[in-house]
Amino acid sequence: MTDHEVLRRRQPLRIRGRSVAWVVPLLLLVGITTVDVNTAASVRIISWIVLVPGIAAALCGLWTTALFAVLAVVDYVLVDSVLFHQYKVGWPDFVLVTLGGILATLACAVRLRGERRMLHMRDIAETTRRTVLRPLPPGWAGLEHAAAYLAADTEARVGGDFYDIQPGPHGTRVLLGDVQGKGLGAVEAAAALLGTFREIGYHAPDLATVAAHLEVRMGRHRFHTTSLGRADGDRFATAVLIGFPVVDDGTVEVVNFGHEPPLVIGADGVRALPAGDRLPLGLGELVPAAGPPAPARVPLGPGETVLLTTDGVTEARDGHGVFYDLVGQVARATTADPGAARPRRLTRLVREGVLRHSGGHLADDTTIFAVRRIEGVLLGGRFRA
């Protein structure tokens, strides 16, 4: 990544796509020179020109900073040696200005190297996020959908929240979950669960089989990380698994692994789907007598939207510690405008509400995922694996 690319991606002072960061040190250069020339001869501030390359180092590129370092020295020599004779600042400040320009140029080089490294890491994080949370085509698998992901660590841009839609010959399956903890270990666990879901979600004839494989996969992942001696071998994940049948019979199947119950929004208002009695993925071995997951079949009318969120939404607080009222806000918005229940508008509504309520300070990664069946579309059929 070149210095030009770094500045183009990080430079806030731009007009019509062009950088105007150089204007700031130029104005400072002109201002110091003008004040020094137009004040009494006994008042000399020309040595302040050492600030010019320092400001350029913080805002501009390497060559621009070097140019301002040279201009500062030249300007100092002209003003101090040519225009004034009685009150010369002299060689000590000349050395100061020269040394300041050199140090500013070196500091700019260090800054650009650090920004280049940071942008490279952000690119890696963005690639990781797109790999784990793959983009979904519009109307994917017969579902109108929309998603919003907000990482609590704005620089990392990736965390342990995950979601996906998997079409298959037995219907369409939807998964949303939240891995306990943060960091790359949480991302690794999320990727393992999503890989299993994308494979078994296509082939499994029933939702219970998909749920059972997710439980086994999380257990295997925990065993693997523990065997490696890692400290994060006790991770678990809350998740919600929803199955849309091939033919719309007015119902969906739901398996809830200790997650926040999804909301259903439609003409009849807002209601919560069953919370379920399953432990989070990875903790099923604590209750071996519970048996395999049994999906709950719940009604879902035409035009109703299913809203799935992670706890970053429900645990968002304002400055007074008050939790975000998800149900209340969604109910008021959809009552005033039934069109607000469409997935894209609903996702945007909740996203903006969470950010506004928390003042942009998120304590946890936040995922908002809304899906609605497209009427008249069969969800079965064979798809390319």
Coordinates of C-alpha atoms in Angstrom, one line a residue:
M1 CA 0.0 0.0 0.0
T2 CA 1.5 3.3 -1.1
D3 CA 1.6 6.5 0.9
H4 CA -0.9 8.0 -1.5
E5 CA -3.3 5.2 -0.9
V6 CA -2.9 5.6 2.9
L7 CA -3.7 9.3 2.7
R8 CA -6.6 8.7 0.4
R9 CA -8.2 6.3 2.8
R10 CA -7.4 8.2 6.0
Q11 CA -7.4 11.8 5.0
P12 CA -10.4 13.7 6.5
L13 CA -9.6 17.1 4.8
R14 CA -10.9 16.5 1.3
I15 CA -12.9 18.6 -1.1
R16 CA -14.4 16.9 -4.1
G17 CA -12.1 13.9 -3.6
R18 CA -8.9 16.0 -3.4
S19 CA -6.8 16.5 -0.3
V20 CA -6.6 20.0 1.1
A21 CA -4.6 19.1 4.2
W22 CA -1.6 21.1 2.8
V23 CA -3.7 24.3 3.3
V24 CA -3.4 24.2 7.1
P25 CA 0.5 24.3 7.3
L26 CA 0.6 26.8 4.4
L27 CA -1.7 29.2 6.3
L28 CA 0.4 28.7 9.4
L29 CA 3.6 29.5 7.4
V30 CA 2.0 32.6 5.9
G31 CA 0.5 33.7 9.2
I32 CA 3.7 33.5 11.2
T33 CA 5.7 35.3 8.5
T34 CA 3.1 38.0 8.2
V35 CA 3.0 38.7 11.9
D36 CA 6.7 38.7 12.3
V37 CA 7.2 41.1 9.4
N38 CA 4.4 43.5 10.5
T39 CA 5.2 43.8 14.2
A40 CA 7.9 45.8 16.0
A41 CA 11.4 44.8 15.2
S42 CA 12.0 43.8 18.8
V43 CA 9.2 41.3 18.6
R44 CA 10.4 38.3 16.7
I45 CA 8.2 35.1 16.4
I46 CA 9.8 33.8 13.2
S47 CA 11.2 30.8 15.1
W48 CA 7.6 29.6 15.6
I49 CA 7.9 28.5 12.0
V50 CA 9.2 25.3 13.4
L51 CA 5.5 24.4 14.0
V52 CA 4.8 24.3 10.2
P53 CA 6.5 21.0 9.4
G54 CA 5.2 19.5 12.6
I55 CA 1.6 20.3 11.6
A56 CA 2.3 18.9 8.1
A57 CA 3.7 15.7 9.6
A58 CA 0.4 15.1 11.3
L59 CA -1.8 15.9 8.2
C60 CA 0.1 15.4 5.0
G61 CA 2.2 12.9 3.1
L62 CA 6.0 12.4 3.4
W63 CA 7.0 14.5 0.4
T64 CA 4.6 17.3 1.3
T65 CA 6.0 17.4 4.9
A66 CA 9.6 17.5 3.5
L67 CA 8.6 20.4 1.3
F68 CA 7.3 22.3 4.2
A69 CA 10.4 21.6 6.2
V70 CA 12.5 23.1 3.4
L71 CA 10.1 26.1 3.0
A72 CA 10.3 26.7 6.8
V73 CA 14.1 26.9 6.6
V74 CA 14.2 29.1 3.5
D75 CA 11.5 31.4 5.0
Y76 CA 13.4 31.7 8.2
V77 CA 16.7 32.6 6.4
L78 CA 14.9 35.2 4.3
V79 CA 13.1 36.9 7.1
D80 CA 15.9 36.8 9.6
S81 CA 18.8 37.6 7.3
V82 CA 17.4 39.8 4.6
L83 CA 14.5 41.8 6.2
F84 CA 16.0 42.4 9.6
H85 CA 19.4 43.5 10.6
Q86 CA 19.3 44.8 14.1
Y87 CA 17.1 42.2 15.9
K88 CA 18.3 38.9 14.3
V89 CA 17.2 35.7 16.0
G90 CA 20.4 34.1 14.9
W91 CA 21.9 30.6 14.4
P92 CA 20.4 28.9 17.5
D93 CA 16.9 29.2 16.2
F94 CA 18.1 28.4 12.7
V95 CA 19.3 25.0 14.0
L96 CA 16.0 24.6 15.8
V97 CA 14.0 25.1 12.7
T98 CA 16.2 22.9 10.6
L99 CA 16.2 20.1 13.2
G100 CA 12.5 20.5 13.6
G101 CA 11.9 20.0 9.9
I102 CA 14.1 16.8 9.9
L103 CA 12.3 15.3 12.9
A104 CA 8.9 16.2 11.5
T105 CA 9.7 14.4 8.2
L106 CA 10.9 11.3 10.1
A107 CA 7.8 11.5 12.3
C108 CA 5.6 11.6 9.2
A109 CA 7.3 8.5 7.8
V110 CA 6.7 6.7 11.1
R111 CA 3.0 7.8 11.1
L112 CA 2.4 6.6 7.5
R113 CA 4.0 3.3 8.3
G114 CA 1.8 2.8 11.3
E115 CA -1.3 3.8 9.3
R116 CA -0.3 1.5 6.5
R117 CA 0.0 -1.4 9.0
M118 CA -3.4 -0.5 10.6
L119 CA -5.2 -0.3 7.3
H120 CA -3.7 -3.7 6.3
M121 CA -5.0 -5.2 9.5
R122 CA -8.4 -3.6 8.9
D123 CA -8.4 -5.1 5.4
I124 CA -7.7 -8.5 6.9
A125 CA -10.5 -8.0 9.5
E126 CA -12.9 -7.0 6.7
T127 CA -12.0 -10.1 4.7
T128 CA -12.5 -12.2 7.7
R129 CA -15.9 -10.7 8.4
R130 CA -17.0 -11.2 4.8
T131 CA -15.8 -14.8 5.0
V132 CA -17.7 -15.5 8.2
L133 CA -20.7 -13.3 7.5
R134 CA -20.9 -13.9 3.7
P135 CA -22.9 -11.5 1.7
L136 CA -26.4 -12.8 0.9
P137 CA -28.0 -12.1 -2.5
P138 CA -31.4 -10.3 -2.5
G139 CA -34.3 -12.7 -2.1
W140 CA -31.9 -15.4 -1.2
A141 CA -33.6 -18.8 -0.7
G142 CA -37.0 -17.3 -1.1
L143 CA -36.6 -14.9 1.9
E144 CA -36.6 -11.1 1.9
H145 CA -33.8 -10.3 4.3
A146 CA -31.6 -7.5 5.7
A147 CA -28.8 -7.5 8.3
A148 CA -26.8 -5.0 10.2
Y149 CA -23.6 -5.8 12.1
L150 CA -21.9 -3.3 14.6
A151 CA -18.7 -4.4 16.2
A152 CA -18.1 -3.1 19.7
D153 CA -14.4 -2.7 18.7
T154 CA -14.8 -0.3 15.8
E155 CA -11.2 -0.9 14.6
A156 CA -11.5 -4.7 14.6
R157 CA -14.8 -4.8 12.7
V158 CA -15.3 -8.4 13.5
G159 CA -16.5 -10.4 16.5
G160 CA -18.3 -13.5 17.6
D161 CA -21.8 -12.7 16.2
F162 CA -22.8 -14.8 13.2
Y163 CA -25.8 -15.4 11.0
D164 CA -26.6 -17.0 7.7
I165 CA -29.4 -18.4 5.4
Q166 CA -29.0 -21.9 3.9
P167 CA -31.3 -23.0 1.2
G168 CA -31.8 -26.7 0.5
P169 CA -34.2 -29.4 -0.9
H170 CA -35.9 -29.6 2.5
G171 CA -36.6 -25.9 2.9
T172 CA -34.7 -22.9 4.0
R173 CA -32.8 -22.7 7.3
V174 CA -31.9 -19.5 9.1
L175 CA -29.2 -19.3 11.9
L176 CA -28.2 -16.4 14.2
G177 CA -25.9 -16.7 17.2
D178 CA -23.4 -15.2 19.5
V179 CA -20.2 -16.8 20.7
Q180 CA -19.3 -16.1 24.3
G181 CA -16.2 -13.9 24.6
K182 CA -14.4 -11.8 22.1
G183 CA -11.3 -11.8 19.8
L184 CA -10.1 -14.2 17.2
G185 CA -11.1 -17.2 19.3
A186 CA -14.7 -16.2 19.1
V187 CA -14.4 -15.6 15.4
E188 CA -12.9 -19.1 15.0
A189 CA -15.8 -20.7 16.9
A190 CA -18.4 -18.7 14.8
A191 CA -16.7 -19.9 11.6
A192 CA -16.8 -23.5 12.8
L193 CA -20.5 -23.3 13.5
L194 CA -21.3 -21.6 10.2
G195 CA -19.3 -24.1 8.2
T196 CA -21.3 -27.0 9.8
F197 CA -24.6 -25.1 9.3
R198 CA -23.9 -24.5 5.6
E199 CA -23.2 -28.1 5.0
I200 CA -25.7 -29.9 7.2
G201 CA -28.4 -27.2 6.7
Y202 CA -28.5 -28.2 3.0
H203 CA -28.5 -32.0 3.4
A204 CA -30.5 -32.7 6.7
P205 CA -34.1 -33.7 6.1
D206 CA -35.3 -32.1 9.4
L207 CA -34.3 -29.2 11.6
A208 CA -33.6 -31.5 14.6
T209 CA -30.7 -33.0 12.7
V210 CA -29.3 -29.6 11.9
A211 CA -29.5 -28.6 15.6
A212 CA -27.9 -31.8 16.8
H213 CA -25.0 -31.4 14.4
L214 CA -24.4 -27.8 15.6
E215 CA -24.3 -29.1 19.2
V216 CA -21.8 -31.8 18.3
R217 CA -19.7 -29.3 16.3
M218 CA -19.4 -26.9 19.2
G219 CA -18.4 -29.7 21.5
R220 CA -15.7 -30.8 19.1
H221 CA -14.4 -27.3 18.8
R222 CA -14.2 -27.0 22.6
F223 CA -12.4 -30.3 22.8
H224 CA -9.9 -29.2 20.1
T225 CA -9.1 -25.8 21.7
T226 CA -8.8 -27.4 25.1
S227 CA -6.4 -30.1 23.8
L228 CA -4.3 -27.3 22.4
G229 CA -4.0 -25.9 25.9
R230 CA -5.7 -22.7 25.0
A231 CA -7.4 -20.7 27.7
D232 CA -10.6 -20.2 25.7
G233 CA -11.5 -23.9 25.5
D234 CA -14.7 -23.4 27.5
R235 CA -16.5 -21.2 25.0
F236 CA -20.1 -21.6 24.2
A237 CA -22.6 -20.0 21.9
T238 CA -26.2 -19.0 22.1
A239 CA -28.1 -19.4 18.9
V240 CA -31.5 -19.5 17.2
L241 CA -32.2 -21.9 14.4
I242 CA -35.4 -21.4 12.3
G243 CA -36.7 -23.7 9.5
F244 CA -39.0 -22.5 6.8
P245 CA -40.7 -25.4 5.1
V246 CA -40.8 -25.9 1.3
V247 CA -44.5 -25.1 1.1
D248 CA -45.8 -22.2 3.1
D249 CA -48.2 -23.8 5.6
G250 CA -48.3 -20.8 7.9
T251 CA -45.7 -22.2 10.4
V252 CA -42.0 -22.3 11.0
E253 CA -39.8 -24.5 13.2
V254 CA -37.6 -23.0 15.9
V255 CA -34.8 -24.3 18.1
N256 CA -33.5 -21.9 20.6
F257 CA -30.1 -22.5 22.3
G258 CA -30.3 -20.1 25.2
H259 CA -30.7 -17.1 22.9
E260 CA -32.9 -14.0 23.0
P261 CA -36.3 -15.0 21.6
P262 CA -36.8 -13.7 18.1
L263 CA -39.7 -11.2 17.5
V264 CA -42.4 -11.6 14.9
I265 CA -43.7 -8.3 13.5
G266 CA -46.8 -8.1 11.4
A267 CA -50.3 -6.6 11.1
D268 CA -51.2 -8.1 14.5
G269 CA -48.4 -6.3 16.4
V270 CA -45.2 -7.7 17.9
R271 CA -44.9 -11.0 19.6
A272 CA -41.9 -13.1 20.8
L273 CA -41.3 -16.6 19.6
P274 CA -40.7 -19.4 22.3
A275 CA -37.6 -18.9 24.3
G276 CA -37.0 -22.7 24.4
D277 CA -35.4 -24.8 27.1
R278 CA -32.1 -25.7 25.4
L279 CA -28.8 -24.8 26.9
P280 CA -26.3 -22.8 24.7
L281 CA -24.3 -24.7 22.1
G282 CA -21.4 -26.4 23.8
L283 CA -23.1 -26.9 27.2
G284 CA -25.5 -29.6 26.2
E285 CA -23.3 -32.2 27.9
L286 CA -24.2 -30.7 31.2
V287 CA -27.8 -32.1 30.8
P288 CA -27.3 -35.4 28.9
A289 CA -30.8 -36.5 29.8
A290 CA -32.3 -33.6 27.8
G291 CA -32.1 -35.7 24.6
P292 CA -31.8 -34.4 21.1
P293 CA -33.2 -30.9 20.3
A294 CA -36.9 -30.9 19.5
P295 CA -38.0 -28.0 17.3
A296 CA -41.1 -26.0 18.3
R297 CA -43.6 -25.4 15.5
V298 CA -45.0 -21.9 15.7
P299 CA -47.4 -19.9 13.5
L300 CA -46.1 -17.4 11.0
G301 CA -48.6 -15.5 9.0
P302 CA -48.2 -14.0 5.5
G303 CA -46.2 -10.8 5.5
E304 CA -44.9 -11.3 9.0
T305 CA -41.2 -10.5 9.6
V306 CA -39.0 -12.4 12.0
L307 CA -36.5 -10.2 13.8
L308 CA -33.4 -11.8 15.3
T309 CA -30.9 -9.9 17.4
T310 CA -27.9 -10.5 19.6
D311 CA -27.7 -9.2 23.1
G312 CA -25.9 -6.1 21.9
V313 CA -29.3 -4.8 21.1
T314 CA -31.2 -5.7 24.3
E315 CA -28.3 -4.8 26.6
A316 CA -27.6 -1.4 25.0
R317 CA -27.8 1.4 27.7
D318 CA -28.1 5.1 27.7
G319 CA -26.1 7.4 29.9
H320 CA -28.5 6.7 32.8
G321 CA -28.1 2.9 32.5
V322 CA -31.6 2.4 31.0
F323 CA -31.8 -0.5 28.6
Y324 CA -32.9 -0.1 25.0
D325 CA -36.7 -0.8 24.6
L326 CA -36.6 -3.0 21.5
V327 CA -40.2 -4.2 21.6
G328 CA -41.6 -0.8 22.4
Q329 CA -39.7 1.0 19.7
V330 CA -40.6 -1.6 17.0
A331 CA -44.2 -1.7 18.1
R332 CA -44.6 2.1 18.0
A333 CA -42.9 2.3 14.6
T334 CA -44.9 -0.5 12.9
T335 CA -48.2 0.8 14.4
A336 CA -47.6 4.2 12.9
D337 CA -46.4 2.7 9.6
P338 CA -47.0 -1.0 8.8
G339 CA -44.4 -0.7 6.0
A340 CA -41.7 -0.3 8.7
A341 CA -42.0 -4.1 9.3
R342 CA -40.2 -4.8 6.0
P343 CA -36.8 -6.3 6.7
R344 CA -34.7 -3.5 5.3
R345 CA -36.6 -0.7 7.0
L346 CA -36.9 -2.7 10.3
T347 CA -33.2 -3.4 10.4
R348 CA -32.4 0.2 9.8
L349 CA -34.9 1.3 12.4
V350 CA -33.4 -0.9 15.1
R351 CA -29.8 -0.1 14.2
E352 CA -30.4 3.7 14.4
G353 CA -32.4 3.3 17.6
V354 CA -29.6 1.3 19.3
L355 CA -26.9 3.8 18.2
R356 CA -29.0 6.8 19.3
H357 CA -29.9 5.2 22.6
S358 CA -26.4 4.2 23.5
G359 CA -24.8 7.4 22.1
G360 CA -22.7 5.2 19.8
H361 CA -21.0 3.4 22.7
L362 CA -21.7 -0.3 22.3
A363 CA -20.7 -2.6 25.1
D364 CA -21.0 -5.7 22.9
D365 CA -21.1 -6.7 19.3
T366 CA -24.5 -6.1 17.9
T367 CA -26.3 -8.0 15.1
I368 CA -29.7 -7.3 13.7
F369 CA -31.1 -9.8 11.2
A370 CA -34.6 -9.6 9.8
V371 CA -36.2 -12.2 7.4
R372 CA -39.6 -12.5 5.8
R373 CA -40.9 -15.1 3.4
I374 CA -41.6 -13.9 -0.1
E375 CA -45.1 -14.9 -0.9
G376 CA -45.7 -17.4 -3.7
V377 CA -42.1 -18.6 -3.7
L378 CA -41.4 -22.3 -3.0
L379 CA -38.4 -22.8 -0.9
G380 CA -37.5 -26.3 -2.0
G381 CA -35.5 -27.5 -5.0
R382 CA -31.9 -28.4 -5.6
F383 CA -29.1 -25.8 -5.3
R384 CA -25.5 -25.9 -6.3
A385 CA -23.5 -26.9 -3.3

